[in-house]
JSON list of C-alpha atoms in Angstrom, two decimals:
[
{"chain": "V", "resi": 1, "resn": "UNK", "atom": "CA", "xyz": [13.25, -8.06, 10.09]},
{"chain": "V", "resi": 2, "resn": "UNK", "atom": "CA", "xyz": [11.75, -7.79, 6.55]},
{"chain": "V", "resi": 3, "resn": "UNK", "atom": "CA", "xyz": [12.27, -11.24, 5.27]},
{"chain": "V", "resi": 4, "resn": "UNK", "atom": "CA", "xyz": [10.08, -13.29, 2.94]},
{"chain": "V", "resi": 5, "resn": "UNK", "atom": "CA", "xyz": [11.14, -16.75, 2.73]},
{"chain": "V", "resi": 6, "resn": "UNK", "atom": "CA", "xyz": [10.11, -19.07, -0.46]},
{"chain": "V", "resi": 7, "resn": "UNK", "atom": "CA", "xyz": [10.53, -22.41, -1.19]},
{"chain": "V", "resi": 8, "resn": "UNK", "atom": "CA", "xyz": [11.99, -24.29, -3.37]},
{"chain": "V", "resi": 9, "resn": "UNK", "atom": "CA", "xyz": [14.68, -21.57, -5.28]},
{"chain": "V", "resi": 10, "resn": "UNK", "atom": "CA", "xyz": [14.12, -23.97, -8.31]},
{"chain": "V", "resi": 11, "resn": "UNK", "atom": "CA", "xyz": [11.94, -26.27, -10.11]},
{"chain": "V", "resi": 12, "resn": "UNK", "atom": "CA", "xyz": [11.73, -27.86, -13.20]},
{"chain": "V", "resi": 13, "resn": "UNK", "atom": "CA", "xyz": [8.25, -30.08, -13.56]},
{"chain": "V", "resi": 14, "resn": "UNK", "atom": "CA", "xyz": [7.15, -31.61, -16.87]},
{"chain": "V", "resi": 15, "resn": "UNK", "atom": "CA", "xyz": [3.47, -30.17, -18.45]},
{"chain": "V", "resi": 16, "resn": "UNK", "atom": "CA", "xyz": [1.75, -33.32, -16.16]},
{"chain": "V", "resi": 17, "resn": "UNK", "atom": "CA", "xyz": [3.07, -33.05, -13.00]},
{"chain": "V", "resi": 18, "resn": "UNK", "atom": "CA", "xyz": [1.62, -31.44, -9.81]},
{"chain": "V", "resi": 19, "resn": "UNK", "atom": "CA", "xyz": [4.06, -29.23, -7.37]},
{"chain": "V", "resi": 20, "resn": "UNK", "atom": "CA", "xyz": [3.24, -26.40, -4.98]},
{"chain": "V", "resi": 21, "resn": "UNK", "atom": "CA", "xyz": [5.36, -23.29, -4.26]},
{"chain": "V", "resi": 22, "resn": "UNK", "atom": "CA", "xyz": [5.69, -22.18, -0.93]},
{"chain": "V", "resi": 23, "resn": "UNK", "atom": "CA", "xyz": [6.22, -18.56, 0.84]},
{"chain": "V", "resi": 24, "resn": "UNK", "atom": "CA", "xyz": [6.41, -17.69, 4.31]},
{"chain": "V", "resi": 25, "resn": "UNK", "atom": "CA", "xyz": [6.41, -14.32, 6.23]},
{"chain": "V", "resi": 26, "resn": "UNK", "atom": "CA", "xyz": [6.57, -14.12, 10.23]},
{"chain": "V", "resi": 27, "resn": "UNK", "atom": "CA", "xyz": [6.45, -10.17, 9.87]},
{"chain": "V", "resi": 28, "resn": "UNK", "atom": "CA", "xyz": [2.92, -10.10, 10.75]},
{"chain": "V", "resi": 29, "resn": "UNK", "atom": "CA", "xyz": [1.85, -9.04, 7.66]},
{"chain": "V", "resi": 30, "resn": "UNK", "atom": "CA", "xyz": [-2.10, -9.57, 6.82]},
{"chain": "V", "resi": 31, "resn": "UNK", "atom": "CA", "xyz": [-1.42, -8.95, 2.87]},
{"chain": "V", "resi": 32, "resn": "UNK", "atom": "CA", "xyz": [0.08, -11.72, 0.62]},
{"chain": "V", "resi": 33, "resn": "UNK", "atom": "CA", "xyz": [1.38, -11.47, -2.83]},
{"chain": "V", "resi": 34, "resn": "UNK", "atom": "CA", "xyz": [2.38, -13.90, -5.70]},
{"chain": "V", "resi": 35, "resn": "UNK", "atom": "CA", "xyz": [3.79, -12.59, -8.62]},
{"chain": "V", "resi": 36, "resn": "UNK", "atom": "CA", "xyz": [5.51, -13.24, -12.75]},
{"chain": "V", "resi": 37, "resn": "UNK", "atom": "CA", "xyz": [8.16, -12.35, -13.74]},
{"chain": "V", "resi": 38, "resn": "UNK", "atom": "CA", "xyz": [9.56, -12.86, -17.18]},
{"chain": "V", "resi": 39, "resn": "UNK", "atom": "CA", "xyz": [13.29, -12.65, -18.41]},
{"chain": "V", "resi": 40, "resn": "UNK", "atom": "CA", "xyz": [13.76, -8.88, -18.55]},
{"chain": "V", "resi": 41, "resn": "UNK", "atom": "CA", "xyz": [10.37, -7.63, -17.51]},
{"chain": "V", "resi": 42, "resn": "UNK", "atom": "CA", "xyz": [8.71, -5.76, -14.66]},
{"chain": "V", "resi": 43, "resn": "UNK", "atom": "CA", "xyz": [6.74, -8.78, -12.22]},
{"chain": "V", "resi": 44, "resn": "UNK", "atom": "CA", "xyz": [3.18, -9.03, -12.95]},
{"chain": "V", "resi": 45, "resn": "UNK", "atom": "CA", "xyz": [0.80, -9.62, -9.90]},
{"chain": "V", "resi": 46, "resn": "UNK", "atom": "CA", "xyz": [-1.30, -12.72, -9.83]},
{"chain": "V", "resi": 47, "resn": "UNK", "atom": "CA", "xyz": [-3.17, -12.86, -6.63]},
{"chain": "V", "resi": 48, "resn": "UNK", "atom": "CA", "xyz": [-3.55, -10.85, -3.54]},
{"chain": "V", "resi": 49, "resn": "UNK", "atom": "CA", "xyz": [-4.96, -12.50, -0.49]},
{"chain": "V", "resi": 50, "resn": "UNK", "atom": "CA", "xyz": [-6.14, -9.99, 2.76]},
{"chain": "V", "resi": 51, "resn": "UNK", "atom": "CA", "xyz": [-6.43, -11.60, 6.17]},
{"chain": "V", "resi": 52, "resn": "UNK", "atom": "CA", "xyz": [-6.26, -14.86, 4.76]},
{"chain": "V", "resi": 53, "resn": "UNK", "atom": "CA", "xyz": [-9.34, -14.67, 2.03]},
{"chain": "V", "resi": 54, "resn": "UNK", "atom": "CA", "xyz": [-8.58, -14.01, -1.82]},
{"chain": "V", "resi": 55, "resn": "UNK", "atom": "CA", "xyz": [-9.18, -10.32, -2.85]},
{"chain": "V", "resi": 56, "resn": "UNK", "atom": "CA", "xyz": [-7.43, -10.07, -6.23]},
{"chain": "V", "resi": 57, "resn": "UNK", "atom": "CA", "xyz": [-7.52, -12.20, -9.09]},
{"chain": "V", "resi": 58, "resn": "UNK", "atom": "CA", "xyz": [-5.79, -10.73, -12.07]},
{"chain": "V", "resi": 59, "resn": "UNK", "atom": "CA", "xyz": [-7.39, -12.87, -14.17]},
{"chain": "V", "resi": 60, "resn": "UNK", "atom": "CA", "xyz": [-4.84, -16.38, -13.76]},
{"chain": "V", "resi": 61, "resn": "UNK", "atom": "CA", "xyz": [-5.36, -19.33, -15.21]},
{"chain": "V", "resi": 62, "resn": "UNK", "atom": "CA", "xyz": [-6.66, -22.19, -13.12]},
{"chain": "V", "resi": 63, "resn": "UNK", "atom": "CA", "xyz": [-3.98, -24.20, -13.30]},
{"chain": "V", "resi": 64, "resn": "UNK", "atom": "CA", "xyz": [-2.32, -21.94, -10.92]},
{"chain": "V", "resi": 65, "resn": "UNK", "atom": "CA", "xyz": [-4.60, -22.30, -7.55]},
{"chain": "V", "resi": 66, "resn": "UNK", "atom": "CA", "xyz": [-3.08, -20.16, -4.38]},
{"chain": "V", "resi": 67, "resn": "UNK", "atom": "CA", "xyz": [-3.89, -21.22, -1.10]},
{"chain": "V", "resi": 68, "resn": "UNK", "atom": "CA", "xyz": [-3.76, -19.23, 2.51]},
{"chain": "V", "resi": 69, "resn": "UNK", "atom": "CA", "xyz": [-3.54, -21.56, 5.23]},
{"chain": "V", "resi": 70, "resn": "UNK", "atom": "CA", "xyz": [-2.69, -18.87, 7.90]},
{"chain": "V", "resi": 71, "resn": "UNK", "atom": "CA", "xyz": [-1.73, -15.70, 8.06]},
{"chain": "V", "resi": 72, "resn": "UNK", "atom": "CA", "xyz": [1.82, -16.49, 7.49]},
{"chain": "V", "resi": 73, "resn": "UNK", "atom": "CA", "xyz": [1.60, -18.91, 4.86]},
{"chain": "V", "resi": 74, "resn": "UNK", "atom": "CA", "xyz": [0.90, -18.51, 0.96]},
{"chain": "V", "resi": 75, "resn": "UNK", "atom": "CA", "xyz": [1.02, -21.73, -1.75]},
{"chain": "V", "resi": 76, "resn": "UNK", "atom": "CA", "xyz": [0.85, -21.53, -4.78]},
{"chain": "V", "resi": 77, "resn": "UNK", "atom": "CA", "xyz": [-0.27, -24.68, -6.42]},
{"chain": "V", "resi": 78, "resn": "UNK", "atom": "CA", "xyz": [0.74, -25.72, -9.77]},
{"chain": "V", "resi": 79, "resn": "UNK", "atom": "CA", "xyz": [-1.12, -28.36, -12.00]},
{"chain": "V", "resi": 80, "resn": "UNK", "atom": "CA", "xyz": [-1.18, -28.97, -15.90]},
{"chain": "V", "resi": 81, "resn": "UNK", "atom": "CA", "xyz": [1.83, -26.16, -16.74]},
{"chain": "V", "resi": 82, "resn": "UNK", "atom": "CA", "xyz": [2.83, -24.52, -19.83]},
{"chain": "V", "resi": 83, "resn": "UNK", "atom": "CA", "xyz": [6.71, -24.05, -21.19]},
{"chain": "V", "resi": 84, "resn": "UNK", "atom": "CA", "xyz": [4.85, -20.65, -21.42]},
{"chain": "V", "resi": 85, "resn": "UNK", "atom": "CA", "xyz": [4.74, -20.70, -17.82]},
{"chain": "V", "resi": 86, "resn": "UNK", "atom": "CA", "xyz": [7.99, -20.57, -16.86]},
{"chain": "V", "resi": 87, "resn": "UNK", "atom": "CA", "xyz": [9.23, -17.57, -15.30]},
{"chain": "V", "resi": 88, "resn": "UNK", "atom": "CA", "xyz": [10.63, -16.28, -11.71]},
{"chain": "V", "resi": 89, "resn": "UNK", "atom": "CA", "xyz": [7.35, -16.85, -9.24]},
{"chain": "V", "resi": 90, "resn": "UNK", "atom": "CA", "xyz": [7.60, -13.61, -6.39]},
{"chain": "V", "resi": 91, "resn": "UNK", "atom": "CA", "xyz": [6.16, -13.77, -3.39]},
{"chain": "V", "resi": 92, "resn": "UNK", "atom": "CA", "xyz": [5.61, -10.44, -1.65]},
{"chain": "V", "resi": 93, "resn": "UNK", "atom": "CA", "xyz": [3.86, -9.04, 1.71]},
{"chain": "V", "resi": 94, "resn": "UNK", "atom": "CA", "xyz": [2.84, -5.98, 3.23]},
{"chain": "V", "resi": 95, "resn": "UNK", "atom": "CA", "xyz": [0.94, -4.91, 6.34]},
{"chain": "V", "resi": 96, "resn": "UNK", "atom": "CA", "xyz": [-2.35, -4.37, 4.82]},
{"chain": "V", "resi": 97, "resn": "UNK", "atom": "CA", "xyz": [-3.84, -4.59, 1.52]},
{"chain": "V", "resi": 98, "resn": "UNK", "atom": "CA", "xyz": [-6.68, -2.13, 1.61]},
{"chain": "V", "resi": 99, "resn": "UNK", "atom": "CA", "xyz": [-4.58, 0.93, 3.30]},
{"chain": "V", "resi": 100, "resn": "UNK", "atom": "CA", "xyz": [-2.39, 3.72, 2.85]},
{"chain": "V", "resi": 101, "resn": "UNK", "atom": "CA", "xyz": [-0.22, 4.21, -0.02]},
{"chain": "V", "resi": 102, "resn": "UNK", "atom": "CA", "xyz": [2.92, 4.33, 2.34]},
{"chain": "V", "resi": 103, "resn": "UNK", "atom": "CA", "xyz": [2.46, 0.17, 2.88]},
{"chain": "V", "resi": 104, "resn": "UNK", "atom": "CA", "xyz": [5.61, -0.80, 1.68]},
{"chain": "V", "resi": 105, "resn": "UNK", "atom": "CA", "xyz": [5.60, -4.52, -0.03]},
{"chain": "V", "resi": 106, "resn": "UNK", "atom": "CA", "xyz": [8.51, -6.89, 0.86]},
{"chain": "V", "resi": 107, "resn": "UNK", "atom": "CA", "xyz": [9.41, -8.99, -1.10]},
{"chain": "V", "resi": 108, "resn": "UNK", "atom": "CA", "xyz": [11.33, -13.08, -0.79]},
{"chain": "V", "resi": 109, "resn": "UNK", "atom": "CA", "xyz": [14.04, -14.01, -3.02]},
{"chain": "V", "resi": 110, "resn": "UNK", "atom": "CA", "xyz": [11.79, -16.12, -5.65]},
{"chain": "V", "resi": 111, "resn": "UNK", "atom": "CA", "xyz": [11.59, -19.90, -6.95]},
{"chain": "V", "resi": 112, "resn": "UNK", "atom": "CA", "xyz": [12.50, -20.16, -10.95]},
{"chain": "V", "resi": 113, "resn": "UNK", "atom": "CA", "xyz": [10.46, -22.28, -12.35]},
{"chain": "V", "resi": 114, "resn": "UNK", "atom": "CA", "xyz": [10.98, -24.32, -15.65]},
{"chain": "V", "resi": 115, "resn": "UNK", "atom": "CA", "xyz": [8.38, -26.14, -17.67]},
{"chain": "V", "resi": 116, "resn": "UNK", "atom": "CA", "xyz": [9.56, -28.99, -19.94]},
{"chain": "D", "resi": 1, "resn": "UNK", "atom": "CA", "xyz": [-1.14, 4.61, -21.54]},
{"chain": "D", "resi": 2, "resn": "UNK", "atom": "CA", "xyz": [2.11, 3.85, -19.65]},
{"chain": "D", "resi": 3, "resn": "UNK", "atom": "CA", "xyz": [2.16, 4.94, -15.88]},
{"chain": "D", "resi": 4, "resn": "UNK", "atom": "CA", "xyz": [5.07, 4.39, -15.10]},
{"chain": "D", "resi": 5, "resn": "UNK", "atom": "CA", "xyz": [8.27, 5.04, -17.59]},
{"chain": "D", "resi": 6, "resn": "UNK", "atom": "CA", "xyz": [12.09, 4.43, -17.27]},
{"chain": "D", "resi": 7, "resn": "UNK", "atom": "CA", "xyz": [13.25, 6.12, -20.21]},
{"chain": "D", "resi": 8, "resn": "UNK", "atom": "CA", "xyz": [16.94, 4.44, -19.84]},
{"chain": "D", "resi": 9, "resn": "UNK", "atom": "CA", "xyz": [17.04, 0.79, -20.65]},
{"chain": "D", "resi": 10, "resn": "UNK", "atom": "CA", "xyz": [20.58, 0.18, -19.25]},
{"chain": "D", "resi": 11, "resn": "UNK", "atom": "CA", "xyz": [23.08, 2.46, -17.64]},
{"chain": "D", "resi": 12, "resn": "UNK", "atom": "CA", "xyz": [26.75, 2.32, -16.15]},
{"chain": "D", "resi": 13, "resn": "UNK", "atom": "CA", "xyz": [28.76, 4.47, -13.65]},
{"chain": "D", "resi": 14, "resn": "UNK", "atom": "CA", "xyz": [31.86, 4.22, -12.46]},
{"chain": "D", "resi": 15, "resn": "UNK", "atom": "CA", "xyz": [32.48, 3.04, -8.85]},
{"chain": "D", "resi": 16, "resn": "UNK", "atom": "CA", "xyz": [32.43, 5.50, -5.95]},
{"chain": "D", "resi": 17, "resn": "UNK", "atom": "CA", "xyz": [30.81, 8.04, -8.14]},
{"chain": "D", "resi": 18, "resn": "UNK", "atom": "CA", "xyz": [27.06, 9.00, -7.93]},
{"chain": "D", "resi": 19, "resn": "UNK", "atom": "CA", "xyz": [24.21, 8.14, -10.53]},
{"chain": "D", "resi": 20, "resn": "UNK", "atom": "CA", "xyz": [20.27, 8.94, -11.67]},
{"chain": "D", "resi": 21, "resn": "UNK", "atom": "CA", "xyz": [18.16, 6.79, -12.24]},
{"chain": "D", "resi": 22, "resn": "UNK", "atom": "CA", "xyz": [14.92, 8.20, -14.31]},
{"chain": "D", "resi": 23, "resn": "UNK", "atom": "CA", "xyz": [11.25, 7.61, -13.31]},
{"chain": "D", "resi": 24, "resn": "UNK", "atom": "CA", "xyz": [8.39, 9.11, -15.14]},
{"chain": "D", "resi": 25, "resn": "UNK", "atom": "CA", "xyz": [4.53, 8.62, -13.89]},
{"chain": "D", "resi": 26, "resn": "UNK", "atom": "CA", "xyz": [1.03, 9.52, -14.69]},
{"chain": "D", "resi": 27, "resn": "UNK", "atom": "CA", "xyz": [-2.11, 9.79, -12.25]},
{"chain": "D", "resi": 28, "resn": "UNK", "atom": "CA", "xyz": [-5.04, 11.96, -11.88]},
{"chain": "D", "resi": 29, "resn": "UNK", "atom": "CA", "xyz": [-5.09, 11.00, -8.37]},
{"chain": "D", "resi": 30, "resn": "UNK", "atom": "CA", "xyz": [-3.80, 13.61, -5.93]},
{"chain": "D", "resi": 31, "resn": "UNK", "atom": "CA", "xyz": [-3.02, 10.22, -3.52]},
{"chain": "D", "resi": 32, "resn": "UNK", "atom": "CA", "xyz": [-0.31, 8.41, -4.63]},
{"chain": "D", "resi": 33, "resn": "UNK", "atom": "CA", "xyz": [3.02, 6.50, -3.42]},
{"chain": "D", "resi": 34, "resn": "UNK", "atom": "CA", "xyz": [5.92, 5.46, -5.12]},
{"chain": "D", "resi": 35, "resn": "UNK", "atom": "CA", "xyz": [9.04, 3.19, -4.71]},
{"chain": "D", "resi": 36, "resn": "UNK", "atom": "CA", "xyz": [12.41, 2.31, -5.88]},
{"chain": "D", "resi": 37, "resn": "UNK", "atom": "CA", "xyz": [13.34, -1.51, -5.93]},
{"chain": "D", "resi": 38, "resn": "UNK", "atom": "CA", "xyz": [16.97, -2.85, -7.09]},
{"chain": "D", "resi": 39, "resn": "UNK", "atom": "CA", "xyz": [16.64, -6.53, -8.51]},
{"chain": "D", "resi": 40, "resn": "UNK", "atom": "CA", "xyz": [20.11, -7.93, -8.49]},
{"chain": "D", "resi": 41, "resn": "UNK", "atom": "CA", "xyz": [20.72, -11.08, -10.91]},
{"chain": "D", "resi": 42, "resn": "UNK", "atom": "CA", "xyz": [19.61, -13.98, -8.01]},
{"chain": "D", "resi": 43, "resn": "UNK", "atom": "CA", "xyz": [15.44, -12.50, -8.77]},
{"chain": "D", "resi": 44, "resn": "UNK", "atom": "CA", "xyz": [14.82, -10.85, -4.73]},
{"chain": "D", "resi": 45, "resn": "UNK", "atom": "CA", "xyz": [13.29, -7.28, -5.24]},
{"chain": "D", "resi": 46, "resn": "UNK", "atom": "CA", "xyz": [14.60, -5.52, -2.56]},
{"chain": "D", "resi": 47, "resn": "UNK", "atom": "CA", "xyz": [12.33, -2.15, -1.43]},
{"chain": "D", "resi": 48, "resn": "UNK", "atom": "CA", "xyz": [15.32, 0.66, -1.62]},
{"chain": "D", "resi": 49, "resn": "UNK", "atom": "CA", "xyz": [13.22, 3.82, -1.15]},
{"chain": "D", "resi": 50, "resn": "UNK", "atom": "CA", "xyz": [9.40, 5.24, -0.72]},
{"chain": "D", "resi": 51, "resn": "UNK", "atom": "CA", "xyz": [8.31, 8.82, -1.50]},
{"chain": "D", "resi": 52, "resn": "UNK", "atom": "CA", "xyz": [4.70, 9.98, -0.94]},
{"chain": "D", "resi": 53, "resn": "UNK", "atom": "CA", "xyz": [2.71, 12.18, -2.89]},
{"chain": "D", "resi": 54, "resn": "UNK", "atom": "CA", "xyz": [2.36, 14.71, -0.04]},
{"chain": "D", "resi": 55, "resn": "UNK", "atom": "CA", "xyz": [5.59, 14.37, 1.14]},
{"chain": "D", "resi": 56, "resn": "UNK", "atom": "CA", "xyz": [7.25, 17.70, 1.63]},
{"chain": "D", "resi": 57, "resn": "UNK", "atom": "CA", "xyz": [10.66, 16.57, 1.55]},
{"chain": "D", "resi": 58, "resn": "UNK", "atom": "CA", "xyz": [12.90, 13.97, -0.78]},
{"chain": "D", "resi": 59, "resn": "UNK", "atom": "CA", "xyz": [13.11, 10.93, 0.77]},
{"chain": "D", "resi": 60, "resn": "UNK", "atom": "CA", "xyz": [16.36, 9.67, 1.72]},
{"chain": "D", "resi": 61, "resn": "UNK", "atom": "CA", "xyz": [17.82, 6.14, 2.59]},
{"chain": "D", "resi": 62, "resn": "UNK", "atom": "CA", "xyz": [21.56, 6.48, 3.70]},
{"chain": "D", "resi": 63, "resn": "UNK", "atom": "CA", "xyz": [23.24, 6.07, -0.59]},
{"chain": "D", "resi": 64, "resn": "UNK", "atom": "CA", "xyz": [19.55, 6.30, -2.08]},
{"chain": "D", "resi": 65, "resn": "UNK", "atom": "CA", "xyz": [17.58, 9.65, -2.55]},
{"chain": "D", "resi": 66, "resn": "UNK", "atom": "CA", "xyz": [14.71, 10.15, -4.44]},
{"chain": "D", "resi": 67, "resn": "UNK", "atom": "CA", "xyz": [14.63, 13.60, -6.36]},
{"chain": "D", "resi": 68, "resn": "UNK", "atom": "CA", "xyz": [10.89, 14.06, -6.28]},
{"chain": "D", "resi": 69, "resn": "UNK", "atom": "CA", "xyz": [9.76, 16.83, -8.49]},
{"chain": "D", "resi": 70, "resn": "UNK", "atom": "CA", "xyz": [5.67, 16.64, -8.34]},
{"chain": "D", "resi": 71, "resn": "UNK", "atom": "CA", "xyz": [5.27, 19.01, -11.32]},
{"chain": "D", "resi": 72, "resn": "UNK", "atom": "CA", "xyz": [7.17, 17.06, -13.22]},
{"chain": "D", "resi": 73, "resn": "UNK", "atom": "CA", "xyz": [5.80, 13.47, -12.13]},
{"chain": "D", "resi": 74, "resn": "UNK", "atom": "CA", "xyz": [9.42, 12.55, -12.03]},
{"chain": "D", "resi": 75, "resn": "UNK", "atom": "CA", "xyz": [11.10, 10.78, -9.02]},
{"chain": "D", "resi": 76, "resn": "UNK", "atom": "CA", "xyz": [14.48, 9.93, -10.10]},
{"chain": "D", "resi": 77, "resn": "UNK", "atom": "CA", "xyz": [16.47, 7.79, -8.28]},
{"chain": "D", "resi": 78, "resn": "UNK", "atom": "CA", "xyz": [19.86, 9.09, -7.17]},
{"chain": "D", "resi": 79, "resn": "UNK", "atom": "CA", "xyz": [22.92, 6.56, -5.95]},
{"chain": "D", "resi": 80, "resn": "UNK", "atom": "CA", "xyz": [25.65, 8.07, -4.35]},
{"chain": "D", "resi": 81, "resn": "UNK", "atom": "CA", "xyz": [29.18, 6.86, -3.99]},
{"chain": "D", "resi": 82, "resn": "UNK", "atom": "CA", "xyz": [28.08, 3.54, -6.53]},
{"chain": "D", "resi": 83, "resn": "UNK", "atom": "CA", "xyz": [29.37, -0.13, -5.11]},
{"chain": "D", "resi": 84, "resn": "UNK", "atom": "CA", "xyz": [30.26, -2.93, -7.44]},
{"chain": "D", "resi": 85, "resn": "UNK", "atom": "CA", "xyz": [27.13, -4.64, -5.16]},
{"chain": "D", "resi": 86, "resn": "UNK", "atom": "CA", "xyz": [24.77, -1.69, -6.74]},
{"chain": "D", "resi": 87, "resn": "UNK", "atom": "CA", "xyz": [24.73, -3.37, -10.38]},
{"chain": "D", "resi": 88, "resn": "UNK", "atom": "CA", "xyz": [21.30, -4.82, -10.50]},
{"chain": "D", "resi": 89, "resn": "UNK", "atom": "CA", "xyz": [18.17, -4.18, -12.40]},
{"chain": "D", "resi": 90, "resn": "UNK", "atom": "CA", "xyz": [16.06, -1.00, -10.71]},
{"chain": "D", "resi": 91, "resn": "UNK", "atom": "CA", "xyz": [12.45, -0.62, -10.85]},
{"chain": "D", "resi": 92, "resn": "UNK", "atom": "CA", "xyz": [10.22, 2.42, -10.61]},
{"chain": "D", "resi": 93, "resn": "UNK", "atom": "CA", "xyz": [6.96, 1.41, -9.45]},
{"chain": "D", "resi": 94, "resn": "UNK", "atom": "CA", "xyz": [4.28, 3.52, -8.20]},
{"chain": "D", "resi": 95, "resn": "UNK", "atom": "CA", "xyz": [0.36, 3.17, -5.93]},
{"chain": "D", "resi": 96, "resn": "UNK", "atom": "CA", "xyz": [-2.37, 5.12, -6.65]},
{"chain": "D", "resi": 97, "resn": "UNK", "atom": "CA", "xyz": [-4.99, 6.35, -4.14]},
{"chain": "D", "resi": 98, "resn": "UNK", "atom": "CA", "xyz": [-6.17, 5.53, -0.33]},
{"chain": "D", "resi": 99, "resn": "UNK", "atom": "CA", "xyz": [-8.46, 2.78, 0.65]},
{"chain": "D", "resi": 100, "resn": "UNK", "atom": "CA", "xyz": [-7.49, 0.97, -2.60]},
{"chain": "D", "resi": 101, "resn": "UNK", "atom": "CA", "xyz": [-6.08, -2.37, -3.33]},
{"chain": "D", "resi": 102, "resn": "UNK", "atom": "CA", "xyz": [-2.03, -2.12, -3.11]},
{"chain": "D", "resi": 103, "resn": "UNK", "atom": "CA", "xyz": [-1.45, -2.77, -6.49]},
{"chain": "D", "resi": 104, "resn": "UNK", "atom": "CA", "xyz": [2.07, -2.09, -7.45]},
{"chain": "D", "resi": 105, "resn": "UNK", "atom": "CA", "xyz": [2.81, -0.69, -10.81]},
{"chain": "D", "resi": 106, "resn": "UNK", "atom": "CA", "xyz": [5.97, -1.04, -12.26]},
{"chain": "D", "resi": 107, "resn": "UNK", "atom": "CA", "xyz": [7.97, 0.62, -15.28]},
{"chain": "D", "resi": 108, "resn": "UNK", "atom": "CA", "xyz": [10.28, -1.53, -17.20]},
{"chain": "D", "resi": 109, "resn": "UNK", "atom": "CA", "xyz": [13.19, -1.24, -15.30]},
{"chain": "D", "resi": 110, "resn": "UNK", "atom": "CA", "xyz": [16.80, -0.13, -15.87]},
{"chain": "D", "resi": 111, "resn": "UNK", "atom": "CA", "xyz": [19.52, -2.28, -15.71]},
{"chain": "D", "resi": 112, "resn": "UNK", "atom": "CA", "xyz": [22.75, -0.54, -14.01]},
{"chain": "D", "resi": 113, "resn": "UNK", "atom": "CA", "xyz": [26.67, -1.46, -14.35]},
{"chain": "D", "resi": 114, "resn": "UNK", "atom": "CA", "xyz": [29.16, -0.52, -11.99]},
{"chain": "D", "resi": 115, "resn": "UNK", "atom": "CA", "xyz": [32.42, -0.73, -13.74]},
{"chain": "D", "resi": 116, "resn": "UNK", "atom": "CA", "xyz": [35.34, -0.93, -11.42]}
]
């Protein structure tokens, strides 16, 4: 079983509002992804968390705030949004993070997100 | 400087015959991994097919093979027998090095049609 579930598929929020994005792996997986992904472009990573503590941060603007609660849980939480901002948000997990290059990431289906 | 290059931004076979996808890299690193993903229109990245810089052999995944020719940092994606279901975007994305963060890096893409 390889699947990466996130919640919700869509959301539209207006530049004030406050929502969270949620992804969920049961694949025992201790490395957790989010990514961007603009219309007709390759995703972009955002953060990488490793056994629960943040490792990467490609340099994401605060009003995007990911959160770990367990090892099978990422949110990503969303405050103060762009329009720029709106894009298809991947979540993605692998076994480890700091491993061999044969760690395959998985990847779930994506929440589009729209900013009015 | 791009790492990763698909040279063909949109292709189309005709069902039940076979297709190549192009993939282009560059790395100093003698330690590197790379993958095929197919992105079909609802946003999932499905993992299709992982070849290894050490790997003697193409990899194979029952209708995906990866011509890997490490000379050439090329590892072309080859479809056989194409399925109306195989029209979908297709990244190229490729790891560098052990011990490292898995950091995915992806070329643009290529978008293939399966015409009936």
């Amino acid at each position: 079983d390889t699947e990466v579930t996130q919640t919700p598929k869509h959301l539209v929020m207006g530049m004030t509002n406050k929502k969270s994005l949620k992804c969920e792996q049961h694949m025992g997986h201790r490395a957790m992804y989010w990514y961007k992904q603009k219309a007709k472009k390759p995703p972009e990573l955002m953060f990488v968390y490793s056994y629960e503590k943040l490792s990467i941060n490609e340099s994401v603007p605060s009003r995007f705030s990911p959160e770990c609660p367990n090892s099978s849980l990422l949110n990503l939480h969303l405050h103060a949004l762009q329009p720029e901002d709106s894009a298809l948000y991947l979540c993605a997990s692998s076994p480890r993070m700091v491993s061999g290059i044969e760690d395959t990431q998985y990847f779930g289906p994506g929440t589009r997100l729209t900013v009015l | 400087a791009q790492k990763i290059t698909q040279t063909q931004p949109g292709m189309f076979v005709q069902e039940k015959e076979a297709v190549t996808l192009d993939c282009t890299y560059d790395t100093s690193d003698p330690s590197y991994g790379l993958f095929w993903y197919k992105q079909p229109s609802s946003g999932e990245m499905i993992f299709l097919i992982y070849q290894g810089s050490y790997d003697q052999q193409n990899a194979t995944e029952g209708r995906y093979s990866l011509n890997f020719q490490k000379a050439r940092k090329s590892a072309n994606l080859v479809i056989s027998a194409s399925q109306l279901g195989d029209s979908a975007m297709y990244f190229c994305a490729m790891r560098e090095g052990r011990g490292g963060y898995n950091k995915l890096i992806f070329g643009a893409g290529t978008r293939l049609a399966v015409h009936p």
